[in-house]
GROMACS .gro file of C-alpha atoms in nm:
model
  453
    1MET     CA    1   9.121   7.912  15.739
    2THR     CA    2   9.439   8.112  15.624
    3SER     CA    3   9.402   8.487  15.492
    4LEU     CA    4   9.557   8.594  15.217
    5ALA     CA    5   9.612   8.992  15.164
    6LEU     CA    6   9.546   8.991  14.773
    7ALA     CA    7   9.712   9.332  14.699
    8GLY     CA    8   9.640   9.308  14.328
    9SER     CA    9   9.282   9.287  14.376
   10ALA     CA   10   9.269   9.648  14.614
   11SER     CA   11   9.167   9.886  14.293
   12ALA     CA   12   8.856   9.653  14.261
   13ALA     CA   13   8.804   9.610  14.653
   14ALA     CA   14   8.825   9.966  14.649
   15THR     CA   15   8.573  10.033  14.410
   16GLN     CA   16   8.343   9.777  14.539
   17ALA     CA   17   8.069  10.041  14.570
   18SER     CA   18   8.171  10.289  14.335
   19GLY     CA   19   7.853  10.414  14.105
   20ALA     CA   20   7.618  10.291  14.319
   21PRO     CA   21   7.234  10.461  14.362
   22SER     CA   22   7.229  10.731  14.584
   23GLU     CA   23   6.843  10.619  14.703
   24THR     CA   24   6.834  10.488  15.033
   25ILE     CA   25   6.655  10.138  15.067
   26ALA     CA   26   6.573   9.910  15.323
   27PHE     CA   27   6.487   9.549  15.351
   28VAL     CA   28   6.226   9.560  15.598
   29GLY     CA   29   6.131   9.268  15.865
   30VAL     CA   30   6.325   9.008  15.670
   31ASN     CA   31   6.527   8.701  15.829
   32VAL     CA   32   6.870   8.802  15.742
   33VAL     CA   33   7.149   8.569  15.643
   34PRO     CA   34   7.458   8.755  15.772
   35MET     CA   35   7.760   8.465  15.694
   36ASP     CA   36   7.946   8.572  16.002
   37SER     CA   37   7.822   8.230  16.140
   38GLU     CA   38   7.536   7.975  16.099
   39ARG     CA   39   7.255   8.190  16.203
   40VAL     CA   40   6.959   8.402  16.119
   41LEU     CA   41   6.868   8.744  16.206
   42GLU     CA   42   6.465   8.688  16.263
   43ASP     CA   43   6.249   8.983  16.152
   44TYR     CA   44   6.534   9.250  16.086
   45THR     CA   45   6.550   9.580  15.863
   46VAL     CA   46   6.888   9.635  15.638
   47ILE     CA   47   6.934   9.952  15.570
   48VAL     CA   48   7.110  10.069  15.280
   49ARG     CA   49   7.267  10.409  15.146
   50GLU     CA   50   7.544  10.534  14.803
   51GLY     CA   51   7.602  10.132  14.784
   52ARG     CA   52   7.663  10.014  15.097
   53ILE     CA   53   7.506   9.856  15.411
   54ILE     CA   54   7.422  10.145  15.664
   55ALA     CA   55   7.247   9.936  15.957
   56VAL     CA   56   7.103   9.592  16.060
   57ALA     CA   57   6.890   9.589  16.327
   58PRO     CA   58   6.537   9.427  16.461
   59ARG     CA   59   6.266   9.592  16.265
   60ARG     CA   60   6.087   9.728  16.582
   61THR     CA   61   6.409   9.905  16.643
   62ALA     CA   62   6.494  10.017  16.308
   63GLU     CA   63   6.488  10.429  16.258
   64LEU     CA   64   6.427  10.498  15.845
   65PRO     CA   65   6.519  10.820  15.688
   66ASP     CA   66   6.261  11.001  15.556
   67GLY     CA   67   6.189  10.882  15.184
   68THR     CA   68   6.360  10.557  15.227
   69ARG     CA   69   6.209  10.299  14.966
   70ARG     CA   70   6.111  10.014  15.139
   71ILE     CA   71   6.093   9.636  15.028
   72ASP     CA   72   5.858   9.383  15.220
   73GLY     CA   73   6.097   9.096  15.364
   74THR     CA   74   5.856   8.964  15.572
   75GLY     CA   75   5.854   8.552  15.527
   76ARG     CA   76   6.196   8.600  15.328
   77TRP     CA   77   6.573   8.589  15.341
   78LEU     CA   78   6.788   8.803  15.256
   79LEU     CA   79   7.186   8.664  15.184
   80PRO     CA   80   7.499   8.804  15.053
   81GLY     CA   81   7.581   8.780  14.735
   82LEU     CA   82   7.762   8.494  14.561
   83ALA     CA   83   8.131   8.537  14.436
   84GLU     CA   84   8.225   8.302  14.095
   85MET     CA   85   8.587   8.298  14.170
   86HIS     CA   86   8.673   8.111  13.815
   87GLY     CA   87   8.445   8.295  13.563
   88HIS     CA   88   8.484   8.424  13.228
   89VAL     CA   89   8.360   8.677  13.082
   90PRO     CA   90   8.408   8.744  12.709
   91GLY     CA   91   8.642   9.011  12.515
   92PRO     CA   92   8.498   9.298  12.306
   93ARG     CA   93   8.511   9.117  11.965
   94ASP     CA   94   8.066   9.051  12.071
   95PRO     CA   95   8.008   9.354  12.330
   96ASP     CA   96   7.633   9.208  12.298
   97TYR     CA   97   7.724   8.886  12.473
   98ALA     CA   98   7.992   9.038  12.691
   99GLU     CA   99   7.699   9.249  12.782
  100ASN     CA  100   7.451   8.942  12.830
  101VAL     CA  101   7.714   8.728  13.028
  102LEU     CA  102   7.752   9.039  13.287
  103PHE     CA  103   7.363   8.995  13.324
  104LEU     CA  104   7.331   8.625  13.337
  105TYR     CA  105   7.572   8.667  13.656
  106VAL     CA  106   7.383   8.918  13.830
  107ALA     CA  107   7.089   8.737  13.740
  108ASN     CA  108   7.160   8.449  13.968
  109GLY     CA  109   7.285   8.641  14.257
  110VAL     CA  110   7.652   8.619  14.147
  111THR     CA  111   7.800   8.975  14.237
  112THR     CA  112   8.144   8.940  14.231
  113VAL     CA  113   8.318   8.729  13.986
  114ARG     CA  114   8.707   8.678  13.944
  115ASN     CA  115   8.701   8.718  13.547
  116MET     CA  116   8.992   8.435  13.465
  117ALA     CA  117   8.957   8.510  13.087
  118GLY     CA  118   9.226   8.740  13.048
  119HIS     CA  119   9.147   9.019  12.787
  120PRO     CA  120   9.347   9.359  12.788
  121SER     CA  121   8.982   9.517  12.767
  122HIS     CA  122   8.867   9.376  13.080
  123PRO     CA  123   9.043   9.625  13.343
  124ALA     CA  124   8.810   9.900  13.112
  125LEU     CA  125   8.517   9.652  13.192
  126ARG     CA  126   8.593   9.632  13.542
  127ASP     CA  127   8.612  10.016  13.554
  128ARG     CA  128   8.275  10.102  13.340
  129ILE     CA  129   8.085   9.849  13.603
  130ALA     CA  130   8.221   9.999  13.910
  131ARG     CA  131   8.114  10.335  13.773
  132GLY     CA  132   7.764  10.234  13.730
  133ASP     CA  133   7.760  10.269  13.354
  134LEU     CA  134   7.716   9.879  13.311
  135ILE     CA  135   7.485   9.653  13.476
  136GLY     CA  136   7.741   9.363  13.601
  137PRO     CA  137   7.945   9.165  13.896
  138THR     CA  138   8.280   9.348  14.096
  139LEU     CA  139   8.482   9.215  13.865
  140HIS     CA  140   8.878   9.093  13.992
  141VAL     CA  141   9.035   9.060  13.697
  142ALA     CA  142   9.347   8.834  13.580
  143SER     CA  143   9.576   8.898  13.315
  144PRO     CA  144   9.581   8.694  13.020
  145TRP     CA  145   9.745   8.396  13.044
  146LEU     CA  146  10.127   8.319  13.106
  147GLY     CA  147  10.277   8.074  12.881
  148PRO     CA  148  10.586   7.996  12.642
  149ASP     CA  149  10.504   8.287  12.422
  150VAL     CA  150  10.509   8.557  12.619
  151ALA     CA  151  10.688   8.410  12.906
  152GLY     CA  152  10.917   8.184  12.799
  153THR     CA  153  11.217   8.257  12.980
  154PRO     CA  154  11.313   8.386  13.330
  155GLU     CA  155  11.359   8.739  13.193
  156GLY     CA  156  11.037   8.746  12.975
  157ALA     CA  157  10.850   8.585  13.294
  158ARG     CA  158  10.987   8.878  13.469
  159ALA     CA  159  10.832   9.134  13.203
  160ALA     CA  160  10.526   9.028  13.176
  161VAL     CA  161  10.432   9.015  13.544
  162ARG     CA  162  10.574   9.391  13.531
  163HIS     CA  163  10.345   9.462  13.193
  164HIS     CA  164  10.061   9.324  13.338
  165ARG     CA  165  10.054   9.511  13.669
  166ALA     CA  166  10.116   9.835  13.422
  167ALA     CA  167   9.833   9.766  13.252
  168GLY     CA  168   9.605   9.729  13.562
  169PHE     CA  169   9.523   9.355  13.591
  170ASP     CA  170   9.456   9.251  13.967
  171LEU     CA  171   9.602   8.865  13.910
  172LEU     CA  172   9.809   8.694  13.711
  173LYS     CA  173   9.659   8.383  13.496
  174ILE     CA  174   9.928   8.097  13.518
  175GLY     CA  175   9.953   7.863  13.228
  176SER     CA  176  10.225   7.636  13.082
  177LEU     CA  177  10.484   7.800  13.244
  178THR     CA  178  10.847   7.632  13.214
  179ARG     CA  179  11.041   7.511  13.505
  180ASP     CA  180  11.273   7.805  13.461
  181ALA     CA  181  11.056   8.047  13.397
  182TYR     CA  182  10.774   8.014  13.673
  183PRO     CA  183  11.048   8.070  13.993
  184ALA     CA  184  11.102   8.405  13.802
  185MET     CA  185  10.750   8.491  13.747
  186ALA     CA  186  10.669   8.405  14.139
  187GLU     CA  187  10.958   8.614  14.323
  188THR     CA  188  10.862   8.938  14.055
  189ALA     CA  189  10.495   8.856  14.155
  190HIS     CA  190  10.585   8.831  14.535
  191GLU     CA  191  10.797   9.167  14.480
  192ILE     CA  192  10.557   9.399  14.334
  193GLY     CA  193  10.263   9.225  14.533
  194MET     CA  194  10.051   9.044  14.255
  195PRO     CA  195   9.881   8.733  14.302
  196PHE     CA  196   9.908   8.439  14.079
  197GLY     CA  197   9.679   8.175  13.993
  198GLY     CA  198   9.544   7.929  13.770
  199HIS     CA  199   9.702   7.624  13.661
  200ILE     CA  200  10.007   7.464  13.758
  201PRO     CA  201  10.249   7.382  13.519
  202ALA     CA  202  10.293   7.017  13.472
  203ASP     CA  203  10.680   7.076  13.508
  204VAL     CA  204  10.626   7.259  13.819
  205GLY     CA  205  10.366   7.042  13.996
  206LEU     CA  206  10.193   7.051  14.317
  207VAL     CA  207  10.484   7.075  14.552
  208GLY     CA  208  10.649   7.353  14.324
  209ALA     CA  209  10.356   7.594  14.276
  210LEU     CA  210  10.282   7.522  14.709
  211ASP     CA  211  10.661   7.589  14.780
  212ALA     CA  212  10.637   7.930  14.573
  213ARG     CA  213  10.307   8.026  14.794
  214GLN     CA  214  10.062   8.043  14.441
  215SER     CA  215   9.767   8.226  14.537
  216SER     CA  216   9.527   7.987  14.427
  217ILE     CA  217   9.519   7.643  14.260
  218ASP     CA  218   9.220   7.630  14.008
  219HIS     CA  219   9.035   7.293  13.924
  220LEU     CA  220   9.220   7.090  14.150
  221ASP     CA  221   9.496   7.085  13.881
  222ARG     CA  222   9.807   6.847  13.964
  223TYR     CA  223   9.634   6.700  14.294
  224VAL     CA  224   9.615   6.337  14.071
  225GLU     CA  225   9.961   6.319  14.006
  226TYR     CA  226  10.063   6.419  14.343
  227LEU     CA  227   9.871   6.106  14.456
  228VAL     CA  228  10.059   5.891  14.200
  229PRO     CA  229  10.402   5.757  14.337
  230GLU     CA  230  10.692   5.838  14.159
  231ASP     CA  231  10.771   5.453  14.113
  232ARG     CA  232  10.426   5.392  13.973
  233ARG     CA  233  10.470   5.722  13.710
  234PRO     CA  234  10.496   5.584  13.342
  235ASP     CA  235  10.753   5.747  13.159
  236GLY     CA  236  10.705   5.997  12.900
  237GLU     CA  237  10.316   5.941  12.944
  238ASP     CA  238  10.093   6.273  12.957
  239SER     CA  239   9.889   6.221  13.263
  240GLY     CA  240   9.585   6.369  13.092
  241PHE     CA  241   9.265   6.605  13.197
  242PHE     CA  242   9.359   6.687  13.482
  243GLY     CA  243   9.529   6.357  13.559
  244SER     CA  244   9.247   6.109  13.448
  245ARG     CA  245   9.507   5.899  13.201
  246TRP     CA  246   9.650   5.829  13.577
  247ILE     CA  247   9.346   5.816  13.782
  248HIS     CA  248   9.412   5.393  13.839
  249LEU     CA  249   9.758   5.503  13.981
  250VAL     CA  250   9.661   5.694  14.289
  251ASP     CA  251   9.787   5.599  14.604
  252GLU     CA  252   9.534   5.777  14.816
  253GLY     CA  253   9.781   5.730  15.139
  254ARG     CA  254   9.903   6.040  14.996
  255LEU     CA  255   9.617   6.264  15.034
  256GLU     CA  256   9.660   6.349  15.408
  257GLU     CA  257  10.021   6.484  15.312
  258ALA     CA  258   9.872   6.676  14.985
  259VAL     CA  259   9.622   6.852  15.223
  260ALA     CA  260   9.893   6.921  15.460
  261ARG     CA  261  10.132   7.060  15.242
  262THR     CA  262   9.831   7.283  15.096
  263LEU     CA  263   9.735   7.393  15.456
  264ALA     CA  264  10.098   7.499  15.495
  265ALA     CA  265  10.088   7.729  15.206
  266GLY     CA  266   9.832   7.921  15.246
  267THR     CA  267   9.703   7.851  14.862
  268TRP     CA  268   9.345   7.851  14.775
  269ASN     CA  269   9.148   7.593  14.600
  270VAL     CA  270   8.913   7.683  14.333
  271PRO     CA  271   8.770   7.322  14.266
  272THR     CA  272   8.565   7.398  14.001
  273LEU     CA  273   8.368   7.053  14.007
  274SER     CA  274   8.098   7.083  13.753
  275LEU     CA  275   8.421   7.128  13.477
  276VAL     CA  276   8.464   6.769  13.509
  277GLU     CA  277   8.141   6.652  13.640
  278HIS     CA  278   7.988   6.775  13.356
  279LEU     CA  279   8.235   6.618  13.077
  280ALA     CA  280   8.192   6.263  13.298
  281SER     CA  281   7.826   6.241  13.319
  282PRO     CA  282   7.687   5.947  13.076
  283GLU     CA  283   7.415   6.228  12.996
  284SER     CA  284   7.472   6.297  12.635
  285GLY     CA  285   7.584   6.631  12.521
  286ASP     CA  286   7.240   6.694  12.292
  287ALA     CA  287   7.046   6.612  12.626
  288MET     CA  288   7.234   6.832  12.840
  289ILE     CA  289   7.189   7.116  12.610
  290ARG     CA  290   6.795   7.093  12.649
  291ARG     CA  291   6.828   7.225  12.978
  292PRO     CA  292   6.639   7.532  13.020
  293GLU     CA  293   6.908   7.778  13.084
  294MET     CA  294   7.078   7.696  12.781
  295ARG     CA  295   6.835   7.914  12.629
  296TYR     CA  296   7.038   8.165  12.723
  297MET     CA  297   7.371   8.077  12.525
  298PRO     CA  298   7.403   8.154  12.138
  299ARG     CA  299   7.394   7.849  11.937
  300ARG     CA  300   7.757   7.819  11.863
  301VAL     CA  301   7.864   7.827  12.224
  302LEU     CA  302   7.605   7.496  12.266
  303ASP     CA  303   7.738   7.350  11.986
  304GLY     CA  304   8.085   7.352  12.093
  305TRP     CA  305   7.992   7.214  12.424
  306VAL     CA  306   7.840   6.927  12.239
  307ARG     CA  307   8.128   6.869  12.036
  308ALA     CA  308   8.383   6.883  12.333
  309LYS     CA  309   8.183   6.615  12.514
  310GLN     CA  310   8.172   6.395  12.199
  311GLU     CA  311   8.560   6.442  12.188
  312PHE     CA  312   8.603   6.328  12.538
  313SER     CA  313   8.390   6.043  12.530
  314ALA     CA  314   8.593   5.887  12.265
  315ARG     CA  315   8.955   5.954  12.450
  316GLU     CA  316   9.137   5.638  12.584
  317ASP     CA  317   9.173   5.807  12.910
  318PHE     CA  318   8.795   5.955  12.972
  319GLN     CA  319   8.632   5.666  12.971
  320PRO     CA  320   8.310   5.557  13.242
  321ASP     CA  321   8.531   5.389  13.502
  322ALA     CA  322   8.820   5.620  13.478
  323THR     CA  323   8.585   5.955  13.493
  324ARG     CA  324   8.377   5.830  13.756
  325ALA     CA  325   8.724   5.721  13.918
  326LEU     CA  326   8.792   6.081  13.889
  327VAL     CA  327   8.485   6.255  14.001
  328GLU     CA  328   8.498   6.046  14.295
  329LEU     CA  329   8.838   6.133  14.416
  330ARG     CA  330   8.803   6.521  14.288
  331ARG     CA  331   8.503   6.502  14.562
  332ARG     CA  332   8.688   6.342  14.836
  333LEU     CA  333   9.011   6.562  14.806
  334VAL     CA  334   8.757   6.869  14.856
  335ARG     CA  335   8.614   6.679  15.170
  336ALA     CA  336   8.966   6.660  15.281
  337LEU     CA  337   9.082   7.014  15.218
  338HIS     CA  338   8.766   7.141  15.369
  339SER     CA  339   8.802   6.956  15.674
  340ALA     CA  340   9.147   7.010  15.738
  341GLY     CA  341   9.102   7.382  15.702
  342ALA     CA  342   9.263   7.461  15.394
  343PRO     CA  343   9.045   7.758  15.210
  344ILE     CA  344   8.848   7.716  14.939
  345ALA     CA  345   8.632   7.969  14.710
  346LEU     CA  346   8.358   7.888  14.519
  347GLY     CA  347   8.385   7.862  14.125
  348SER     CA  348   8.274   7.697  13.832
  349ASP     CA  349   8.442   7.763  13.521
  350ALA     CA  350   8.160   7.943  13.340
  351PRO     CA  351   8.099   7.935  13.040
  352GLN     CA  352   8.276   7.653  13.006
  353PHE     CA  353   8.176   7.321  12.914
  354PHE     CA  354   7.756   7.302  12.967
  355ASN     CA  355   7.827   7.594  13.257
  356VAL     CA  356   7.585   7.908  13.187
  357PRO     CA  357   7.711   8.220  13.393
  358GLY     CA  358   7.536   8.271  13.695
  359PHE     CA  359   7.359   7.965  13.662
  360SER     CA  360   7.631   7.696  13.703
  361ILE     CA  361   7.701   7.835  14.043
  362HIS     CA  362   7.407   7.676  14.141
  363HIS     CA  363   7.523   7.352  13.999
  364GLU     CA  364   7.838   7.395  14.182
  365MET     CA  365   7.738   7.430  14.512
  366ARG     CA  366   7.502   7.103  14.481
  367MET     CA  367   7.849   6.927  14.409
  368MET     CA  368   8.026   7.059  14.681
  369ALA     CA  369   7.703   6.967  14.911
  370ALA     CA  370   7.758   6.623  14.703
  371ALA     CA  371   8.092   6.620  14.835
  372GLY     CA  372   8.051   6.607  15.242
  373LEU     CA  373   7.968   7.029  15.326
  374SER     CA  374   7.704   7.134  15.455
  375PRO     CA  375   7.488   7.418  15.315
  376PHE     CA  376   7.618   7.698  15.499
  377GLU     CA  377   7.982   7.540  15.429
  378VAL     CA  378   7.891   7.550  15.083
  379LEU     CA  379   7.758   7.931  15.117
  380ALA     CA  380   8.046   8.049  15.280
  381THR     CA  381   8.287   7.959  14.993
  382GLY     CA  382   8.102   8.211  14.773
  383THR     CA  383   8.036   8.511  15.046
  384ARG     CA  384   8.258   8.533  15.355
  385ASP     CA  385   8.572   8.316  15.220
  386ALA     CA  386   8.575   8.523  14.867
  387ALA     CA  387   8.609   8.827  15.089
  388ARG     CA  388   8.875   8.647  15.249
  389TYR     CA  389   9.041   8.547  14.959
  390PHE     CA  390   9.087   8.895  14.872
  391GLY     CA  391   9.218   9.023  15.188
  392THR     CA  392   8.896   9.234  15.197
  393PRO     CA  393   8.699   9.044  15.489
  394ASP     CA  394   8.506   9.371  15.576
  395ALA     CA  395   8.467   9.494  15.221
  396PHE     CA  396   8.150   9.240  15.105
  397GLY     CA  397   8.029   8.860  15.161
  398THR     CA  398   7.865   8.937  15.514
  399ILE     CA  399   7.581   9.157  15.604
  400ALA     CA  400   7.706   9.408  15.800
  401PRO     CA  401   7.719   9.802  15.815
  402GLY     CA  402   7.997   9.899  15.597
  403ARG     CA  403   8.001   9.614  15.373
  404SER     CA  404   7.909   9.652  15.021
  405ALA     CA  405   7.511   9.632  14.947
  406ASP     CA  406   7.504   9.296  14.714
  407MET     CA  407   7.220   9.064  14.832
  408ILE     CA  408   6.983   8.825  14.707
  409LEU     CA  409   6.626   8.865  14.837
  410LEU     CA  410   6.508   8.459  14.884
  411GLU     CA  411   6.142   8.319  14.901
  412ALA     CA  412   6.293   8.063  15.130
  413ASN     CA  413   6.543   8.002  15.399
  414PRO     CA  414   6.915   7.905  15.224
  415LEU     CA  415   7.061   7.710  15.494
  416GLU     CA  416   6.773   7.456  15.529
  417ASP     CA  417   6.811   7.381  15.136
  418LEU     CA  418   7.092   7.509  14.864
  419ALA     CA  419   6.811   7.510  14.612
  420ASN     CA  420   6.606   7.779  14.809
  421VAL     CA  421   6.917   8.009  14.641
  422GLU     CA  422   6.735   7.995  14.345
  423ARG     CA  423   6.449   8.073  14.523
  424ARG     CA  424   6.461   8.495  14.414
  425ALA     CA  425   6.255   8.793  14.490
  426GLY     CA  426   6.551   9.000  14.351
  427VAL     CA  427   6.887   9.024  14.375
  428MET     CA  428   7.084   9.387  14.474
  429VAL     CA  429   7.426   9.475  14.300
  430ARG     CA  430   7.640   9.766  14.490
  431GLY     CA  431   7.331   9.914  14.599
  432ARG     CA  432   7.119   9.881  14.289
  433TRP     CA  433   6.771   9.686  14.345
  434LEU     CA  434   6.678   9.431  14.051
  435PRO     CA  435   6.318   9.261  14.152
  436GLU     CA  436   6.268   8.939  14.020
  437GLU     CA  437   6.065   9.093  13.733
  438GLU     CA  438   6.313   9.304  13.569
  439ILE     CA  439   6.543   9.010  13.609
  440GLN     CA  440   6.260   8.773  13.413
  441ALA     CA  441   6.256   9.055  13.138
  442GLY     CA  442   6.646   9.074  13.106
  443LEU     CA  443   6.663   8.720  13.063
  444GLU     CA  444   6.394   8.676  12.790
  445ARG     CA  445   6.555   8.937  12.619
  446ILE     CA  446   6.888   8.790  12.640
  447ALA     CA  447   6.678   8.421  12.563
  448ALA     CA  448   6.498   8.597  12.248
  449GLN     CA  449   6.860   8.725  12.100
  450ALA     CA  450   7.054   8.401  12.156
  451ALA     CA  451   6.719   8.206  11.986
  452GLY     CA  452   6.730   8.468  11.643
  453GLU     CA  453   7.110   8.411  11.615
   0.00000   0.00000   0.00000
């Protein structure tokens, strides 16, 4: 895979372990899944101090400093913390909800979030978490949505890029830029070393985004449109939700070329399969909000998800045949991209459309496995590959000395079954240990708060 050095994310990477507890902690006699390759280091000890892993050694040879806090790893597995590469954190209007979302991520072993919500408050929130003032995943924060209102001209696009860099954002969230404004944005972003990703404007298309070396394409945006030959494209007809209106016009003979172009550009994909699959599911919205994890979400959010599913179900371009075809094509696209070596990072677009933060990453991993990836390959997209996306492969995402102490202690081997990632004994985020009892207490507090609204 091609690795991009994303200079705009340096601020978050540099503070990956700042504000960490000073005590020394050791996971003793644990089976380590280091994620540098598909292997398990059996009966090892991992020592952590000040938010960093300082030693990984066989238990029989590991030397524990005096005063080390021991965590029994016997019969357990230690996995690097996961990354949610297309997450959303609310703004400051409802601070309790925002803090709950942060905890929900961490409770599920999500220790890094590329926050694509884009609010002016998020750089300060990122820094609060890094200082240890607040429990939460390490945040890499995207700018507010770049659209015609703020970047409708080439001059406006250039100014917006520089404004967002000065405001402390790590990357630019691309929305609906015009054909003229997009190149100006891309040129300025490259000039100052600021990555840009998200959607692809309709007027730009897949080829335009790849030629501009867009850092990431989220939601597999504009691939369906590219797979429709120009002579089949209906004049003046919108392609629908991620190409759903044109799905019957696709020529899959163009898939190989789309993958080759993506690979050549070095552009990452964050598929967010669950975004479409939850809306396309024949299960009703009312049934979906009865899933156990829905108890942690405010009622207003759940009601909004149910309405959205009802509205999509009524759309002409989102009927069962079209949605099944769209889901199947997106899975084939993920498999083709991965098989070719085009870089993919794990993301679910939480909290959107029945995606409860943290919990949704487990749904996403199962969907990626259904697309044809092995458990190790799926886990790699959310661990070592996420670190490679940020251009910081030595900062986090693997278990090795010097890495940020972001890890999940599991009761069963995740390489055998992805469902085992949900069988937690606890989570460590930047060196802070949260045993499962503490996690469950936090979840119960959130559930009680949601029930009282």
